[in-house]
JSON list of C-alpha atoms and ligand atoms in Angstrom, two decimals:
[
{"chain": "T", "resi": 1, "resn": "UNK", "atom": "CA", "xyz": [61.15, 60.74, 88.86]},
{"chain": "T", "resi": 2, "resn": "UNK", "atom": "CA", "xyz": [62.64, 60.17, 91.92]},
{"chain": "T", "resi": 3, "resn": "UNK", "atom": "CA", "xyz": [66.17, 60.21, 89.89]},
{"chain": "T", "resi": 4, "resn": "UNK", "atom": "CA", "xyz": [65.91, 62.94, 88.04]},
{"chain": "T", "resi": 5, "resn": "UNK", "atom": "CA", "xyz": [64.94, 64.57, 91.72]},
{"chain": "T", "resi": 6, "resn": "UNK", "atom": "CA", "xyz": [67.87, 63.66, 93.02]},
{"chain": "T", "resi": 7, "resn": "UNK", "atom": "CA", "xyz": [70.08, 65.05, 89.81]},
{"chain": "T", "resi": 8, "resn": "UNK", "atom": "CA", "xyz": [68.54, 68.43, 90.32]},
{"chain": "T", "resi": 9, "resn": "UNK", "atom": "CA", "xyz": [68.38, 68.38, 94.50]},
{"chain": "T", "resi": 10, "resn": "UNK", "atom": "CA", "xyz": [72.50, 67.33, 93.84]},
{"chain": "T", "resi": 11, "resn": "UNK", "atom": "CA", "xyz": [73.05, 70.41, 91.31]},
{"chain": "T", "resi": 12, "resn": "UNK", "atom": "CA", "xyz": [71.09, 72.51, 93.31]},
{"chain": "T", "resi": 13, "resn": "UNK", "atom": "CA", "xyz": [73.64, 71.73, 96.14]},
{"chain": "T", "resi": 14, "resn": "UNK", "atom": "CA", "xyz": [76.11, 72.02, 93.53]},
{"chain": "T", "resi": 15, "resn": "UNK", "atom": "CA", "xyz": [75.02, 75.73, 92.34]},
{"chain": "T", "resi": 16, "resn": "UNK", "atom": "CA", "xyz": [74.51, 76.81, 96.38]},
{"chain": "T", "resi": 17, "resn": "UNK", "atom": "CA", "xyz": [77.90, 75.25, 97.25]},
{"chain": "T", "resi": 18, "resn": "UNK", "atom": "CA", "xyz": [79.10, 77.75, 94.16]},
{"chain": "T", "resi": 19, "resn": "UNK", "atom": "CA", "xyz": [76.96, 80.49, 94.98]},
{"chain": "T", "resi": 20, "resn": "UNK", "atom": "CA", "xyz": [78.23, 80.07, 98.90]},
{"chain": "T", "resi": 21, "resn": "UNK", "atom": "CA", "xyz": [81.57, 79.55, 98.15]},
{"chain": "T", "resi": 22, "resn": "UNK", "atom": "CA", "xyz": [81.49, 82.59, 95.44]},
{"chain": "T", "resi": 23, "resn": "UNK", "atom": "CA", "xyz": [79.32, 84.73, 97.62]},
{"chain": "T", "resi": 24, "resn": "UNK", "atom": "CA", "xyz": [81.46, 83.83, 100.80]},
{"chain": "T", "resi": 25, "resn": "UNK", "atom": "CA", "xyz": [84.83, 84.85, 98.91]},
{"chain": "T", "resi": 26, "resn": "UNK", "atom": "CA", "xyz": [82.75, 87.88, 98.37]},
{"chain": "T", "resi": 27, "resn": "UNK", "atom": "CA", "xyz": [81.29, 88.49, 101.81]},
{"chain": "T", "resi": 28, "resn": "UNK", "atom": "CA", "xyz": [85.32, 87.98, 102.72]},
{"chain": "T", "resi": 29, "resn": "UNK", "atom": "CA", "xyz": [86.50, 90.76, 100.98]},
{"chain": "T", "resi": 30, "resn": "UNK", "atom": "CA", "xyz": [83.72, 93.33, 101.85]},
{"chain": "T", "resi": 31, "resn": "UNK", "atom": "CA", "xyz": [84.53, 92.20, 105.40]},
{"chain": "T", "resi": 32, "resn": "UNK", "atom": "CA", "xyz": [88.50, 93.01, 105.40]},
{"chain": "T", "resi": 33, "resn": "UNK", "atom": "CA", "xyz": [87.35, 96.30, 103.67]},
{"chain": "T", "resi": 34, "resn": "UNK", "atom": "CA", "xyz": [85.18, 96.79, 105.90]},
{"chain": "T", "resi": 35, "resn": "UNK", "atom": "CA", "xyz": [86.84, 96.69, 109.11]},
{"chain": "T", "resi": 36, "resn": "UNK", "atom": "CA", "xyz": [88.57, 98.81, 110.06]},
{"chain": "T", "resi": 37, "resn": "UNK", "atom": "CA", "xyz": [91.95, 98.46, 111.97]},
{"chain": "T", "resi": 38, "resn": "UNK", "atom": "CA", "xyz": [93.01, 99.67, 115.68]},
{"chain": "T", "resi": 39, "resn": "UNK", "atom": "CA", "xyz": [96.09, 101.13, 114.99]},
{"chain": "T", "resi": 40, "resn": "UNK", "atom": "CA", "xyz": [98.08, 101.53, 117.87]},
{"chain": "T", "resi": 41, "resn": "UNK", "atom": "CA", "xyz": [97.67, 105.66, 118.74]},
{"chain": "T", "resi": 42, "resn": "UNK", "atom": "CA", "xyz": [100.36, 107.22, 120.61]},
{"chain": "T", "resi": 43, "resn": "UNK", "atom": "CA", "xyz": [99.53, 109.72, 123.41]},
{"chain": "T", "resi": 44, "resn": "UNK", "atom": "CA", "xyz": [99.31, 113.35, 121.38]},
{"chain": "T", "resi": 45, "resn": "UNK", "atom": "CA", "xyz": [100.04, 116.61, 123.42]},
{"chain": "T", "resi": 46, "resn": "UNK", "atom": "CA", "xyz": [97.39, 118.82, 121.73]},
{"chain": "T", "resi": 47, "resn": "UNK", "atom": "CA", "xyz": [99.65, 121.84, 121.75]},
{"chain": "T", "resi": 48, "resn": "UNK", "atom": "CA", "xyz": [102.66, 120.68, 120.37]},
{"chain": "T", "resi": 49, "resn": "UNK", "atom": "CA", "xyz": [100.61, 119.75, 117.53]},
{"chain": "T", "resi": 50, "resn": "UNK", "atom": "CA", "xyz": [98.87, 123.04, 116.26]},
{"chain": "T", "resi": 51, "resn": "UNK", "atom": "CA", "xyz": [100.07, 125.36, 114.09]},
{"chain": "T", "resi": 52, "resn": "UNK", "atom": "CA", "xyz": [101.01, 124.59, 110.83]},
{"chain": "T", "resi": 53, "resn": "UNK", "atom": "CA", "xyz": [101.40, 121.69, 108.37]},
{"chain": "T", "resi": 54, "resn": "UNK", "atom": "CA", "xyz": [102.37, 120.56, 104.98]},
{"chain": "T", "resi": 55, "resn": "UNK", "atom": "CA", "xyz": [100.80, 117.55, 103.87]},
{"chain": "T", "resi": 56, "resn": "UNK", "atom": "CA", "xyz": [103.53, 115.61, 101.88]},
{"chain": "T", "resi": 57, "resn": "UNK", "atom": "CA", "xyz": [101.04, 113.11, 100.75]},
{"chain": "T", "resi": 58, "resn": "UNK", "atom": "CA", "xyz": [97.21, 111.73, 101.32]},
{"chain": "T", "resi": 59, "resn": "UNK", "atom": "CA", "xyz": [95.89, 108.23, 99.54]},
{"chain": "T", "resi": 60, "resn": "UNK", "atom": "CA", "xyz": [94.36, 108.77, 95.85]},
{"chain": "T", "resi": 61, "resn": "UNK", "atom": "CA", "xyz": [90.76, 108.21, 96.65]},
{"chain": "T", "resi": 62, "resn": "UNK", "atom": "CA", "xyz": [91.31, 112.00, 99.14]},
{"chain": "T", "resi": 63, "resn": "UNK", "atom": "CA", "xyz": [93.14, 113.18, 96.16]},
{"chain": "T", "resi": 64, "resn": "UNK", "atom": "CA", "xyz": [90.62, 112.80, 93.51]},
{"chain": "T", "resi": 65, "resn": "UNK", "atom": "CA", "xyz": [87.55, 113.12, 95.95]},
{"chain": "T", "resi": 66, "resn": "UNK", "atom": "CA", "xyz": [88.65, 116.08, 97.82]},
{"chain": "T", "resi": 67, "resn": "UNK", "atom": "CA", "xyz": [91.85, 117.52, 96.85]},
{"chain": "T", "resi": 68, "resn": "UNK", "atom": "CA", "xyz": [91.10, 117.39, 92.98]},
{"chain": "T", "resi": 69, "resn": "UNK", "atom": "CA", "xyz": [93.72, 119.35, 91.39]},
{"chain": "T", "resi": 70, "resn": "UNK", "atom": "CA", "xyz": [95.58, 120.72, 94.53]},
{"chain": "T", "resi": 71, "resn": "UNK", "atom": "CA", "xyz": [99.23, 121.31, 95.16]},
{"chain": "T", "resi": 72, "resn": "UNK", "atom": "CA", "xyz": [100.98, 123.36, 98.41]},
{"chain": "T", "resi": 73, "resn": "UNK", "atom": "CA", "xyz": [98.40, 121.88, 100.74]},
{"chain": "T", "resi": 74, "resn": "UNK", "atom": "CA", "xyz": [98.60, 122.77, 104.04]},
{"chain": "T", "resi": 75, "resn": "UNK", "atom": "CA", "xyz": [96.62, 122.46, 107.31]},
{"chain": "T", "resi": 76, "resn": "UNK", "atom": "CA", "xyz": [96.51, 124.69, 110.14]},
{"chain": "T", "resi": 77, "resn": "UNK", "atom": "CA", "xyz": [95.06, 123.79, 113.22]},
{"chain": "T", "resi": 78, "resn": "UNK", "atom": "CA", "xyz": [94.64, 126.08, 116.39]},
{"chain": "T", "resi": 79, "resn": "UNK", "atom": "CA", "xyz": [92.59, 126.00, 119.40]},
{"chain": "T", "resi": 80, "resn": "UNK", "atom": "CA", "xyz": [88.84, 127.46, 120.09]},
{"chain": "T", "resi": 81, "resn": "UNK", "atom": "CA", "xyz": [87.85, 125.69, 123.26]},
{"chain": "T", "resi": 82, "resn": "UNK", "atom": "CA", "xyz": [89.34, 123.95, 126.18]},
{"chain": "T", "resi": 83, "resn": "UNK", "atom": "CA", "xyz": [87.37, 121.95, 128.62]},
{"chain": "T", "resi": 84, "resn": "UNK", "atom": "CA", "xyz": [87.88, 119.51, 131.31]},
{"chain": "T", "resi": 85, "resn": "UNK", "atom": "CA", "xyz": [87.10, 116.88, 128.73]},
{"chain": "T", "resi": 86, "resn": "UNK", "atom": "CA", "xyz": [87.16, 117.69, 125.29]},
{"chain": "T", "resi": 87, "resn": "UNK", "atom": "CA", "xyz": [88.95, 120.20, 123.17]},
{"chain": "T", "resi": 88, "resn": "UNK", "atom": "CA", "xyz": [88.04, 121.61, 120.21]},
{"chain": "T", "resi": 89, "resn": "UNK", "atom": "CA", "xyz": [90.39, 122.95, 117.56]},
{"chain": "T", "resi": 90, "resn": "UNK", "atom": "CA", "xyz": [89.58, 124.46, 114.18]},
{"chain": "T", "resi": 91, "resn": "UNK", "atom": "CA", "xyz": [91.30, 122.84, 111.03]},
{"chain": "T", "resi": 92, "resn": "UNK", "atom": "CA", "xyz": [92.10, 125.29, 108.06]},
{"chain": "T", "resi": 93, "resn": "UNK", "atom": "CA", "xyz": [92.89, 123.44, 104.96]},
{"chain": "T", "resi": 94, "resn": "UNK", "atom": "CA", "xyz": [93.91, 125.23, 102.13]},
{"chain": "T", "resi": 95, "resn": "UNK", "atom": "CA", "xyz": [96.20, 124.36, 98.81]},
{"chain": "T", "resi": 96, "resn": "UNK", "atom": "CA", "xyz": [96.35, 125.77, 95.51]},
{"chain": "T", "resi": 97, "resn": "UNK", "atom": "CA", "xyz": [94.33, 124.58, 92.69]},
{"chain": "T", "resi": 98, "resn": "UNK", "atom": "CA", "xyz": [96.41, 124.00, 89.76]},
{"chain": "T", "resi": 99, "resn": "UNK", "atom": "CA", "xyz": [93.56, 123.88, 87.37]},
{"chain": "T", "resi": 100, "resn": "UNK", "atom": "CA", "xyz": [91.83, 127.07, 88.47]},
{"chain": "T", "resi": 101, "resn": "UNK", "atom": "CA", "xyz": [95.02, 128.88, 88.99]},
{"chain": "T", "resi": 102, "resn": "UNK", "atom": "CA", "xyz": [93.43, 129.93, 92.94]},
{"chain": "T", "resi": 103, "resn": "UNK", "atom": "CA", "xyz": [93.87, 128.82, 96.32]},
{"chain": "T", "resi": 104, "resn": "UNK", "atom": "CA", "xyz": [91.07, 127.05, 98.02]},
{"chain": "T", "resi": 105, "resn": "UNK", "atom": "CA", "xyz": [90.54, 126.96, 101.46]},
{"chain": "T", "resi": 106, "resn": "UNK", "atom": "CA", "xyz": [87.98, 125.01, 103.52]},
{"chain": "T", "resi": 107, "resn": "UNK", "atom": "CA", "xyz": [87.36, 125.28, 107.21]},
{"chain": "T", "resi": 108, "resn": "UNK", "atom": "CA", "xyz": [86.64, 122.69, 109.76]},
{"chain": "T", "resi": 109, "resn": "UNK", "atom": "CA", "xyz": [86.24, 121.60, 113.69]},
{"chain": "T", "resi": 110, "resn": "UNK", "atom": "CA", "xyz": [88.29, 118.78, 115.04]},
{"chain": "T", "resi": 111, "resn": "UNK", "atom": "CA", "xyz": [86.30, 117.82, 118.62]},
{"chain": "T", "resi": 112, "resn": "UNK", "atom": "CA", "xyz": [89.08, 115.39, 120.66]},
{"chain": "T", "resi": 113, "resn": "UNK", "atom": "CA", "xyz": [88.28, 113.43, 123.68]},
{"chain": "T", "resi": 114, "resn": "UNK", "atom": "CA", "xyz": [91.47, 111.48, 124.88]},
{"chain": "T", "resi": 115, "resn": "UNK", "atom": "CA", "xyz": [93.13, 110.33, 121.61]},
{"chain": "T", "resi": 116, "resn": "UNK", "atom": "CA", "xyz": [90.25, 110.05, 119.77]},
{"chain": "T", "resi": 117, "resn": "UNK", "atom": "CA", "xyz": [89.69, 112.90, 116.99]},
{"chain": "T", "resi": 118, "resn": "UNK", "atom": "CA", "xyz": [86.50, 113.53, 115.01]},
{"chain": "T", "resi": 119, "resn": "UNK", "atom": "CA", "xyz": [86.75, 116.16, 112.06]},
{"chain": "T", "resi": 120, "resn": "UNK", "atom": "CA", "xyz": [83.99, 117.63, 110.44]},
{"chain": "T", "resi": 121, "resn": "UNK", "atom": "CA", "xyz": [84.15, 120.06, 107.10]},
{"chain": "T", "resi": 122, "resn": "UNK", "atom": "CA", "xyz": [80.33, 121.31, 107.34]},
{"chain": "T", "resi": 123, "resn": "UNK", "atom": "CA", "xyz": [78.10, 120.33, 105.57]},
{"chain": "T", "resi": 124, "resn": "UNK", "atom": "CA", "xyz": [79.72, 116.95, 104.86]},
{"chain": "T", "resi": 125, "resn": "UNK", "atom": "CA", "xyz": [79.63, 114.80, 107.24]},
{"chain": "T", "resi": 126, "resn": "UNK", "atom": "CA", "xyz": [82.42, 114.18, 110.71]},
{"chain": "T", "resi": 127, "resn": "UNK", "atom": "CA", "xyz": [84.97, 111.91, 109.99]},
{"chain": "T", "resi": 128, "resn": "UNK", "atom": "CA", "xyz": [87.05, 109.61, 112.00]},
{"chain": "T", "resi": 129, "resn": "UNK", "atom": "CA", "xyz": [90.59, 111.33, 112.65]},
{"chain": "T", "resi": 130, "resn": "UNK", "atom": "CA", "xyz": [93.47, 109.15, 114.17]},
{"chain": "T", "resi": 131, "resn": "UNK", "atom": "CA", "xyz": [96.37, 110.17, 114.81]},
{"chain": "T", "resi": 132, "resn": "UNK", "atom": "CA", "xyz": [99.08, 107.22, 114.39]},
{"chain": "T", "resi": 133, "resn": "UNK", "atom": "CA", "xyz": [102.53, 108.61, 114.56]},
{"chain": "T", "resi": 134, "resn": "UNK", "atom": "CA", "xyz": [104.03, 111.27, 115.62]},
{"chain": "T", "resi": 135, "resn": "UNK", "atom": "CA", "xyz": [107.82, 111.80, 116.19]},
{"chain": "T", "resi": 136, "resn": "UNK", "atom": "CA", "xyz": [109.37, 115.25, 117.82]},
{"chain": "T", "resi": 137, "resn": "UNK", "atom": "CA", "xyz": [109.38, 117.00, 121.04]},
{"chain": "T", "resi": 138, "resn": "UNK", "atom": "CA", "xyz": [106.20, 116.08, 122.58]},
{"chain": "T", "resi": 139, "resn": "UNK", "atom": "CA", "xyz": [106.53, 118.97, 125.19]},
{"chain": "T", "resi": 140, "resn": "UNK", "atom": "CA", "xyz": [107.11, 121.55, 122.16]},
{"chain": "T", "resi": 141, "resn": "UNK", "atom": "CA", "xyz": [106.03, 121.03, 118.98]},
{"chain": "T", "resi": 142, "resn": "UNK", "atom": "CA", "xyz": [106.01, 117.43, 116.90]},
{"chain": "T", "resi": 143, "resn": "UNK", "atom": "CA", "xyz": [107.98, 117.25, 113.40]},
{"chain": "T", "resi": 144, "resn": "UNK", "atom": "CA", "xyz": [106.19, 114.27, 111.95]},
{"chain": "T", "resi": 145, "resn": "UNK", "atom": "CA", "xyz": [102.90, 113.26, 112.34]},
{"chain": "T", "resi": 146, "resn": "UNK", "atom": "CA", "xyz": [100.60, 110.53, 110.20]},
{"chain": "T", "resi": 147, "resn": "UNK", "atom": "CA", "xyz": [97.21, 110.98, 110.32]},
{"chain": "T", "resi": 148, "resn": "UNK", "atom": "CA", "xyz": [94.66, 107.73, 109.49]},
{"chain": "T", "resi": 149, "resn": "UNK", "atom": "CA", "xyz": [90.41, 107.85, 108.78]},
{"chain": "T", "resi": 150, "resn": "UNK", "atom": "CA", "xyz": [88.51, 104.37, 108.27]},
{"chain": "T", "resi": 151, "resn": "UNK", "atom": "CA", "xyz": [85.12, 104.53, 107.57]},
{"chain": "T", "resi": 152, "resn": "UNK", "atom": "CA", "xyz": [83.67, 101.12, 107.94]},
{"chain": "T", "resi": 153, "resn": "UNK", "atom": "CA", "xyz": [80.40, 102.39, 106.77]},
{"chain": "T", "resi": 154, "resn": "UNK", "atom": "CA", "xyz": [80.55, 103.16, 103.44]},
{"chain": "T", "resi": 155, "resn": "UNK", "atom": "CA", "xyz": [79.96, 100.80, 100.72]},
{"chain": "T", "resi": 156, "resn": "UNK", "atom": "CA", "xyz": [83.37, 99.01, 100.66]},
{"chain": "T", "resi": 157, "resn": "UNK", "atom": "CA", "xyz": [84.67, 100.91, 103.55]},
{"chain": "T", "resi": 158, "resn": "UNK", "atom": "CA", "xyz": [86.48, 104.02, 102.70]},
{"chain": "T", "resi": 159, "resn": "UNK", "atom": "CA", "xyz": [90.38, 104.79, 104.04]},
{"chain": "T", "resi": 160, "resn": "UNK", "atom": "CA", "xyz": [92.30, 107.52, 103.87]},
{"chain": "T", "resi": 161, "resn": "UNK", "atom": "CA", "xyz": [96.48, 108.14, 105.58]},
{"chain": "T", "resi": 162, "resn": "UNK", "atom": "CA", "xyz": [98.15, 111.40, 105.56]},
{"chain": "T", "resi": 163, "resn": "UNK", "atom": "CA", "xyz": [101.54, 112.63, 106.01]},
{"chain": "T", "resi": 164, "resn": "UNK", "atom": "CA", "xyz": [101.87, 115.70, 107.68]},
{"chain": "T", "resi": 165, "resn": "UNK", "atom": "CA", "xyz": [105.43, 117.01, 108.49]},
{"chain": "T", "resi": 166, "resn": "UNK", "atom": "CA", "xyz": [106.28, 121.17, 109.73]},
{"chain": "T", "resi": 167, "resn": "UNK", "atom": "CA", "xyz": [108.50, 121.68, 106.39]},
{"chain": "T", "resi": 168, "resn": "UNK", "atom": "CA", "xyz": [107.52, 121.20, 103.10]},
{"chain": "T", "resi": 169, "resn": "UNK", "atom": "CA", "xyz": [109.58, 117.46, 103.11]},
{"chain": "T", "resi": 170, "resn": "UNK", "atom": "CA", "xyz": [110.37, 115.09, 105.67]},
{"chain": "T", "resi": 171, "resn": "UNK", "atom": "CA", "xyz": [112.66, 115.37, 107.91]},
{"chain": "T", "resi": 172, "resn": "UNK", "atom": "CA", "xyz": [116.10, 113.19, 106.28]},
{"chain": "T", "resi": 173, "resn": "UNK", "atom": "CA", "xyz": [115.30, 110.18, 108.79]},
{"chain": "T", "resi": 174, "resn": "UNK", "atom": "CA", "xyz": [111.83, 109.71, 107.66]},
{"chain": "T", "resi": 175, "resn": "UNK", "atom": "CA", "xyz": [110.54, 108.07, 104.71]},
{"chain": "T", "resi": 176, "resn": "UNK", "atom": "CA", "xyz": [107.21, 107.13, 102.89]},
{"chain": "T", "resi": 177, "resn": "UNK", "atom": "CA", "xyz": [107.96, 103.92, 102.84]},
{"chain": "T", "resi": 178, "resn": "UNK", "atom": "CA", "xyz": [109.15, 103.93, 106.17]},
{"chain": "T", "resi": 179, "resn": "UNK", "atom": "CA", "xyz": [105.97, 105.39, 107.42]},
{"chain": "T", "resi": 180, "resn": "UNK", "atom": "CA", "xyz": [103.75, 102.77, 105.01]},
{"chain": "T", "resi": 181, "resn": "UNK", "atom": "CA", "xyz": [105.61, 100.18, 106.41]},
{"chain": "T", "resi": 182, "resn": "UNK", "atom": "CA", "xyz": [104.88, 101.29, 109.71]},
{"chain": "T", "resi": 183, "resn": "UNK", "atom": "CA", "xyz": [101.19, 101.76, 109.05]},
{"chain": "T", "resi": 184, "resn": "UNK", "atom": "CA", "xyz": [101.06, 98.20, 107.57]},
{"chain": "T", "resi": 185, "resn": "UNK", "atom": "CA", "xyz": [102.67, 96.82, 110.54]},
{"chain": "T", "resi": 186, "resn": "UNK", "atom": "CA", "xyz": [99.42, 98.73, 112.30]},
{"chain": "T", "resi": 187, "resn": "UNK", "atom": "CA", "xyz": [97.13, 96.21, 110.57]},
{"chain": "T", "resi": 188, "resn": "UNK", "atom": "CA", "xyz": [96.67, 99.31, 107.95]},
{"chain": "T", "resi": 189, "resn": "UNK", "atom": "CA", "xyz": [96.46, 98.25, 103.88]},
{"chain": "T", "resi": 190, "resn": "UNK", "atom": "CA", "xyz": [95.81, 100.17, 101.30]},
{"chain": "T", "resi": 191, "resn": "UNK", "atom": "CA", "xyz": [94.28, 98.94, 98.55]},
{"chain": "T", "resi": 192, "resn": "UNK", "atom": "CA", "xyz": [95.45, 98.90, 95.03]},
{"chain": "T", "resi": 193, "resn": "UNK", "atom": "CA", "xyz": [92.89, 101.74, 93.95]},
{"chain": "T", "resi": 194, "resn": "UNK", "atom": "CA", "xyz": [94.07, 103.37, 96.67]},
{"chain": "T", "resi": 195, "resn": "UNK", "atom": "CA", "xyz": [97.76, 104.31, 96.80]},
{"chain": "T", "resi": 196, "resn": "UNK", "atom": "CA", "xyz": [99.33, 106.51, 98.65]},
{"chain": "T", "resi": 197, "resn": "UNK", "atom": "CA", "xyz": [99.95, 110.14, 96.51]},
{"chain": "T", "resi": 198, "resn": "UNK", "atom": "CA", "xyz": [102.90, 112.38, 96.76]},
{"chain": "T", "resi": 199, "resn": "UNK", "atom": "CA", "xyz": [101.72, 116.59, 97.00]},
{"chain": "T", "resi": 200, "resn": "UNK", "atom": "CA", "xyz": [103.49, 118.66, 95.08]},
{"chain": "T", "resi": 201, "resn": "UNK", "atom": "CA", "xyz": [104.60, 121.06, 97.44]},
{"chain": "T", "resi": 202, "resn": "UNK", "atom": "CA", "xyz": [107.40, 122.69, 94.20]},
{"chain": "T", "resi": 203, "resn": "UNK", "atom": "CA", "xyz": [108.88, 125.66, 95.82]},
{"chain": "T", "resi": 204, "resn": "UNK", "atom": "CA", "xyz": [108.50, 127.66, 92.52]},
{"chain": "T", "resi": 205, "resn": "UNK", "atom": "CA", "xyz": [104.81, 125.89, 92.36]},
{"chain": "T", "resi": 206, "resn": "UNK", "atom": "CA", "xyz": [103.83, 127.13, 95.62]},
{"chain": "T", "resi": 207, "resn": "UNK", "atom": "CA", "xyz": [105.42, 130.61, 95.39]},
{"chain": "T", "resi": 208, "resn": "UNK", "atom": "CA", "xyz": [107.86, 129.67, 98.55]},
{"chain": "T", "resi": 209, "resn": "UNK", "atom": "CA", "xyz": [111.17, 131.13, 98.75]},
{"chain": "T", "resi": 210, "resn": "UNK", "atom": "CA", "xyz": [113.05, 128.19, 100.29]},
{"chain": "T", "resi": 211, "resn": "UNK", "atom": "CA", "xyz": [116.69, 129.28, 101.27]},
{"chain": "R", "resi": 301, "resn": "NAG", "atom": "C1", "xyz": [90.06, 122.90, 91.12]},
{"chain": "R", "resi": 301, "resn": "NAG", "atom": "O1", "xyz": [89.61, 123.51, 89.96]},
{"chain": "R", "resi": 301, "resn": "NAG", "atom": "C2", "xyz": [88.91, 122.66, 89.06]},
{"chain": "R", "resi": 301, "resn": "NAG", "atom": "C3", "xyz": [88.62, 123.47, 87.81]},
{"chain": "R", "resi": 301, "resn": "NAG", "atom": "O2", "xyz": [88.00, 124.70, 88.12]},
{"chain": "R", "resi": 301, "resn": "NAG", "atom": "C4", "xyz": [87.67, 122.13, 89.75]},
{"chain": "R", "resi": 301, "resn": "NAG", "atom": "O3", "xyz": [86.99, 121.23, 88.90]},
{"chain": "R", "resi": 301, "resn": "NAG", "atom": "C5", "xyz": [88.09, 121.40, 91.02]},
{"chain": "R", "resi": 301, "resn": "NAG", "atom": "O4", "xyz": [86.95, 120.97, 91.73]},
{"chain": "R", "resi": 301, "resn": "NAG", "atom": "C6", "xyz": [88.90, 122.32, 91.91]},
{"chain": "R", "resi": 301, "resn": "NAG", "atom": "N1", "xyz": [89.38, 121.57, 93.08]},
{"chain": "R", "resi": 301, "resn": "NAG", "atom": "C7", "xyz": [88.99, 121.87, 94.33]},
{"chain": "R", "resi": 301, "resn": "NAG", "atom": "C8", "xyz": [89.55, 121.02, 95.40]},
{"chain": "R", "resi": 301, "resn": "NAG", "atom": "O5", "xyz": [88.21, 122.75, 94.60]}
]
């Protein structure tokens, strides 16, 4: 008796060492997932950012779950309230849905308080909205600027990076891979399932007239 005891107390240490170890490798990846990173975020003069955007590329979990099927996007910010403290600006995305042949435009609120951005796109739910880079003329208007949301609650956590830049490309000096290399350096990886996504922003596509 007291043998075979001891063969099943030893493989049940055996099955909760696998269990552990399985579960722990587990419990380690939900955990990197899960946290999110603290970029480094540079000091953003709110008015040399508003105006207009082209989005050059988000990461393919924001193209499938929220820009399904859209080229030209763009985003236009302006501002709706100053105060001592916090500013609020109002975010107009819109881009052209190549499957429905129409343009789709949805409106949000972006409330900032220092350098930290929340954006909301009623009814859904406000989103974590850091801004990581930005390159230009801080006292005018910026050029580049990289835009980074971690939510640490969702099952998984859930990331998204966007490259914004004033012209429908970036500037010559500026790369993708530049700028993922720079977000990487920022503790920022993005996971296989979750590459980043060039927009088309086609000329001809978008009905621009470049010269
Ligand atoms: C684009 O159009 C398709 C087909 O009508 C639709 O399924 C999709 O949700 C639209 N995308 C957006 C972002 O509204």
């Amino acid at each position: 008796m007291a043998r075979i005891e001891g063969h099943v107390t030893w493989l049940c240490v055996v099955v909760a060492m696998v269990v552990c170890l399985g579960g722990g490798v587990e419990a380690g990846r939900a955990l990197l997932q899960a946290t999110c990173p603290n970029p480094v975020l540079p000091d953003v003069n709110l008015p040399a950012y508003l105006g207009v955007w082209y989005e050059i590329g988000s990461t393919a979990l924001i193209k499938t779950r929220t820009e399904n099927s859209l080229a030209c996007i763009t985003a236009r910010y302006s501002l709706i309230q100053s105060g001592p403290n916090a500013q609020s600006i109002r975010v107009r995305n819109e881009g052209y849905n190549t499957s429905s042949g129409e343009y789709s435009t949805v409106i949000g609120t972006a409330s900032v308080t220092g350098r930290s951005l929340r954006v909301s796109f009623p009814p859904g739910p406000e989103a974590d909205y850091r801004i990581i880079y930005l390159k230009g003329d801080a006292a005018d208007r910026y050029d580049t600027a990289v835009v980074y949301s971690c939510d640490a609650g969702q099952t998984g956590g859930f990331q998204s990076l966007y490259i914004l830049s004033r012209k429908p490309s970036l500037d010559s000096d500026e790369s993708v891979a530049g700028i993922i290399e720079y977000a990487r350096t920022q503790g920022i990886t993005l996971e296989a399932t979750n590459q980043f996504v060039l927009t088309d922003q086609d000329a001809i596509t978008c009905g621009r007239n470049d010269d």
